[in-house]
């Protein structure tokens, strides 16, 4: 799509006076290409305000995307990374627990130490029931800064904490602070990139979500060769502190309210007026009171905000929706079939990766006699798989969606992206089977490494397509959508991490990972019925009485 021409920014409204207005619209259904020239129409329509994130230079948008990806990677660095030193951590917190001299006590102690990682992962999901409403109510910038401040403080604390109870409390607080970046990132990406650009950037997001775990395991493993395992937290504290400084000094607010114009003809898929761009903006603030921003009247040509003004943490209220409604909406959204499917895709890929990492050191040590750092280095395969998934999750997904958009006369339905799920539908089950067979049969260590690579490829490629699909369908509540999906994934991964070792011991690696592969395949193949009937399903389910409470206010509309 790089070579495509871009239509005038208001082309979507220009064609609104034609037969376009007569067609029946549903959630996420927009005209993305000009009906006559086939040029790409900018969705959302940008304003003339230089402070509008949609008007930022392209290089600056990609700088912001880079910071988002860096924050994503670091937020998962400490989630799983220290688990590579599980044996040493166990022996330090529980005197006498040794795998050789007292295996019974050791295995009991390992189960308790596992809480350091399972509770952190759980809080990464649950904590977002606070952070996402904060981001939707008061902005992305305060969410990034405050959450990373908590993350940094807890990381420094754990460098020195010696008691089991204190360390567990620190890990819980760390999970609360670290999880915000994971869920706020898709909202930020949707704030600054046009609809036709998001696929590739979201693929980078999905990639760094997986890369963070792999990098954490690799670096943590290397550190343990010559250093105490607590050095992992010292190195991570420095990295978290660096991201915190970048967030404070070089990451402006991205939430921006555009004018709405009430018209009987121009309505969004929710039945509320679609937003249009306007030059009537506050020349100094990115966000101001929603009602005053929508009041009519003329104003001077907007001026670019000064650097000092962008350093403000809070810029005002974005929406008048209650904090309670913003908090409970994800619980209603998960009832919508497309959102539930996207959550299951995350659970059947990332959730199974969590299960794999919770067992991987034990598996490699028993089968190949690998040391901790050697197990960590094996996750280079995860990096390779993740990087390979970027173009097929982003560029390929955009090309597939654009191909079907052209065939549909320029009208984009979110389901047009779903055929891009085919690679993940194949590689996720295949990777799980290969890993299980490799460990069970004692094949060369590169065999289970290939399984890790294929699963990480599927995570980046498939989960990106699924997440972009539901965000396109319900864009005004992108934050709550991401929270519903990621929260479900975190809960699923939390439960799996408890039972994986027991499951594997009872059923064997082949049967356990074979079952995971079957579940993964059953979930991923559901893109086919959604492709054919997803539009109807979205339209019908949005009218369910139980869903009525989660419908959004007009001030959440973003012009899509």
mmCIF file of N, CA, C and O in Angstrom, residues 51-54 56 60-61 64-65 68 135 139-142 144 184-193 251-258 286-287 315 318 475:
data_model
loop_
_atom_site.group_PDB
_atom_site.id
_atom_site.type_symbol
_atom_site.label_atom_id
_atom_site.label_comp_id
_atom_site.label_asym_id
_atom_site.label_seq_id
_atom_site.Cartn_x
_atom_site.Cartn_y
_atom_site.Cartn_z
ATOM 1 N N UNK A 51 -1.187 20.067 16.535
ATOM 2 C CA UNK A 51 -1.082 19.252 17.735
ATOM 3 C C UNK A 51 -1.857 17.941 17.623
ATOM 4 O O UNK A 51 -1.748 17.088 18.512
ATOM 5 N N UNK A 52 -2.619 17.792 16.561
ATOM 6 C CA UNK A 52 -3.337 16.545 16.313
ATOM 7 C C UNK A 52 -2.303 15.459 16.011
ATOM 8 O O UNK A 52 -1.528 15.584 15.059
ATOM 9 N N UNK A 53 -2.255 14.372 16.788
ATOM 10 C CA UNK A 53 -1.254 13.319 16.540
ATOM 11 C C UNK A 53 -1.295 12.757 15.124
ATOM 12 O O UNK A 53 -0.271 12.295 14.613
ATOM 13 N N UNK A 54 -2.448 12.806 14.478
ATOM 14 C CA UNK A 54 -2.534 12.319 13.104
ATOM 15 C C UNK A 54 -1.730 13.197 12.144
ATOM 16 O O UNK A 54 -1.370 12.755 11.051
ATOM 17 N N UNK A 56 1.215 14.622 13.003
ATOM 18 C CA UNK A 56 2.640 14.588 13.323
ATOM 19 C C UNK A 56 3.430 14.041 12.138
ATOM 20 O O UNK A 56 2.915 13.222 11.360
ATOM 21 N N UNK A 60 8.257 11.085 13.296
ATOM 22 C CA UNK A 60 7.962 11.225 14.719
ATOM 23 C C UNK A 60 6.964 10.159 15.177
ATOM 24 O O UNK A 60 7.047 9.643 16.298
ATOM 25 N N UNK A 61 6.038 9.808 14.291
ATOM 26 C CA UNK A 61 5.101 8.737 14.613
ATOM 27 C C UNK A 61 5.856 7.424 14.838
ATOM 28 O O UNK A 61 5.545 6.673 15.773
ATOM 29 N N UNK A 64 7.588 7.419 18.103
ATOM 30 C CA UNK A 64 6.641 7.072 19.163
ATOM 31 C C UNK A 64 6.391 5.563 19.187
ATOM 32 O O UNK A 64 6.330 4.943 20.258
ATOM 33 N N UNK A 65 6.262 4.965 18.005
ATOM 34 C CA UNK A 65 6.055 3.511 17.928
ATOM 35 C C UNK A 65 7.261 2.766 18.501
ATOM 36 O O UNK A 65 7.102 1.728 19.166
ATOM 37 N N UNK A 68 7.054 2.902 22.232
ATOM 38 C CA UNK A 68 6.002 1.990 22.663
ATOM 39 C C UNK A 68 6.524 0.557 22.677
ATOM 40 O O UNK A 68 6.300 -0.202 23.632
ATOM 41 N N UNK A 135 -6.393 5.610 31.445
ATOM 42 C CA UNK A 135 -5.937 6.087 30.134
ATOM 43 C C UNK A 135 -7.091 6.646 29.314
ATOM 44 O O UNK A 135 -6.934 7.636 28.596
ATOM 45 N N UNK A 139 -6.041 10.190 29.957
ATOM 46 C CA UNK A 139 -4.967 10.268 28.979
ATOM 47 C C UNK A 139 -3.950 9.153 29.072
ATOM 48 O O UNK A 139 -3.836 8.456 30.088
ATOM 49 N N UNK A 140 -3.186 8.996 27.981
ATOM 50 C CA UNK A 140 -2.182 7.930 27.910
ATOM 51 C C UNK A 140 -0.913 8.292 28.681
ATOM 52 O O UNK A 140 -0.294 7.452 29.312
ATOM 53 N N UNK A 141 -0.534 9.561 28.607
ATOM 54 C CA UNK A 141 0.735 9.990 29.229
ATOM 55 C C UNK A 141 0.769 9.728 30.741
ATOM 56 O O UNK A 141 1.741 9.137 31.229
ATOM 57 N N UNK A 142 -0.240 10.144 31.508
ATOM 58 C CA UNK A 142 -0.177 9.846 32.942
ATOM 59 C C UNK A 142 -0.147 8.349 33.242
ATOM 60 O O UNK A 142 0.469 7.923 34.224
ATOM 61 N N UNK A 144 1.285 5.908 31.330
ATOM 62 C CA UNK A 144 2.651 5.416 31.105
ATOM 63 C C UNK A 144 3.583 5.842 32.238
ATOM 64 O O UNK A 144 4.347 5.030 32.775
ATOM 65 N N UNK A 184 -2.105 -0.462 26.998
ATOM 66 C CA UNK A 184 -2.271 0.915 26.524
ATOM 67 C C UNK A 184 -1.641 1.104 25.144
ATOM 68 O O UNK A 184 -2.046 1.984 24.383
ATOM 69 N N UNK A 185 -0.668 0.270 24.785
ATOM 70 C CA UNK A 185 0.034 0.433 23.508
ATOM 71 C C UNK A 185 -0.907 0.432 22.297
ATOM 72 O O UNK A 185 -0.795 1.314 21.435
ATOM 73 N N UNK A 186 -1.850 -0.515 22.166
ATOM 74 C CA UNK A 186 -2.736 -0.478 20.994
ATOM 75 C C UNK A 186 -3.586 0.787 20.914
ATOM 76 O O UNK A 186 -3.881 1.277 19.817
ATOM 77 N N UNK A 187 -3.978 1.349 22.073
ATOM 78 C CA UNK A 187 -4.742 2.601 22.054
ATOM 79 C C UNK A 187 -3.873 3.719 21.505
ATOM 80 O O UNK A 187 -4.324 4.534 20.691
ATOM 81 N N UNK A 188 -2.627 3.771 21.959
ATOM 82 C CA UNK A 188 -1.707 4.819 21.513
ATOM 83 C C UNK A 188 -1.433 4.714 20.024
ATOM 84 O O UNK A 188 -1.393 5.728 19.311
ATOM 85 N N UNK A 189 -1.255 3.499 19.550
ATOM 86 C CA UNK A 189 -1.024 3.284 18.112
ATOM 87 C C UNK A 189 -2.225 3.770 17.309
ATOM 88 O O UNK A 189 -2.076 4.432 16.267
ATOM 89 N N UNK A 190 -3.441 3.457 17.787
ATOM 90 C CA UNK A 190 -4.645 3.908 17.083
ATOM 91 C C UNK A 190 -4.808 5.423 17.159
ATOM 92 O O UNK A 190 -5.452 6.023 16.290
ATOM 93 N N UNK A 191 -4.220 6.068 18.176
ATOM 94 C CA UNK A 191 -4.286 7.528 18.306
ATOM 95 C C UNK A 191 -3.496 8.233 17.214
ATOM 96 O O UNK A 191 -3.891 9.309 16.746
ATOM 97 N N UNK A 192 -2.351 7.667 16.818
ATOM 98 C CA UNK A 192 -1.424 8.414 15.968
ATOM 99 C C UNK A 192 -1.304 7.886 14.542
ATOM 100 O O UNK A 192 -0.756 8.580 13.681
ATOM 101 N N UNK A 193 -1.818 6.682 14.267
ATOM 102 C CA UNK A 193 -1.721 6.125 12.919
ATOM 103 C C UNK A 193 -3.104 5.994 12.284
ATOM 104 O O UNK A 193 -4.087 5.698 12.971
ATOM 105 N N UNK A 251 7.708 11.750 25.586
ATOM 106 C CA UNK A 251 6.533 10.991 25.162
ATOM 107 C C UNK A 251 5.294 11.824 25.462
ATOM 108 O O UNK A 251 4.715 11.736 26.544
ATOM 109 N N UNK A 252 4.835 12.639 24.510
ATOM 110 C CA UNK A 252 3.688 13.526 24.751
ATOM 111 C C UNK A 252 2.367 12.766 24.777
ATOM 112 O O UNK A 252 2.301 11.595 24.396
ATOM 113 N N UNK A 253 1.341 13.459 25.209
ATOM 114 C CA UNK A 253 -0.003 12.890 25.206
ATOM 115 C C UNK A 253 -0.455 12.632 23.770
ATOM 116 O O UNK A 253 -0.204 13.444 22.880
ATOM 117 N N UNK A 254 -1.105 11.487 23.529
ATOM 118 C CA UNK A 254 -1.576 11.156 22.173
ATOM 119 C C UNK A 254 -3.088 11.200 22.045
ATOM 120 O O UNK A 254 -3.603 11.211 20.929
ATOM 121 N N UNK A 255 -3.811 11.213 23.167
ATOM 122 C CA UNK A 255 -5.274 11.300 23.088
ATOM 123 C C UNK A 255 -5.656 12.683 22.585
ATOM 124 O O UNK A 255 -5.119 13.695 23.045
ATOM 125 N N UNK A 256 -6.584 12.744 21.647
ATOM 126 C CA UNK A 256 -6.954 14.019 21.033
ATOM 127 C C UNK A 256 -8.432 13.974 20.667
ATOM 128 O O UNK A 256 -8.902 13.009 20.058
ATOM 129 N N UNK A 257 -9.143 15.005 21.036
ATOM 130 C CA UNK A 257 -10.587 15.056 20.771
ATOM 131 C C UNK A 257 -10.842 15.884 19.526
ATOM 132 O O UNK A 257 -10.452 17.055 19.459
ATOM 133 N N UNK A 258 -11.487 15.272 18.560
ATOM 134 C CA UNK A 258 -11.857 15.990 17.341
ATOM 135 C C UNK A 258 -13.313 16.408 17.392
ATOM 136 O O UNK A 258 -14.127 15.786 18.050
ATOM 137 N N UNK A 286 -3.463 19.794 24.281
ATOM 138 C CA UNK A 286 -3.808 18.609 23.493
ATOM 139 C C UNK A 286 -5.201 18.128 23.842
ATOM 140 O O UNK A 286 -5.954 17.691 23.003
ATOM 141 N N UNK A 287 -5.548 18.185 25.134
ATOM 142 C CA UNK A 287 -6.848 17.729 25.601
ATOM 143 C C UNK A 287 -7.452 18.832 26.445
ATOM 144 O O UNK A 287 -6.793 19.461 27.248
ATOM 145 N N UNK A 315 -3.667 16.511 31.229
ATOM 146 C CA UNK A 315 -4.107 17.552 30.305
ATOM 147 C C UNK A 315 -5.615 17.769 30.344
ATOM 148 O O UNK A 315 -6.151 18.498 29.529
ATOM 149 N N UNK A 318 -10.853 13.402 29.110
ATOM 150 C CA UNK A 318 -11.099 13.025 27.717
ATOM 151 C C UNK A 318 -12.565 12.698 27.475
ATOM 152 O O UNK A 318 -13.132 13.040 26.454
ATOM 153 N N UNK A 475 -13.444 0.393 17.381
ATOM 154 C CA UNK A 475 -12.345 1.336 17.600
ATOM 155 C C UNK A 475 -12.585 2.317 18.750
ATOM 156 O O UNK A 475 -11.666 2.580 19.523
#
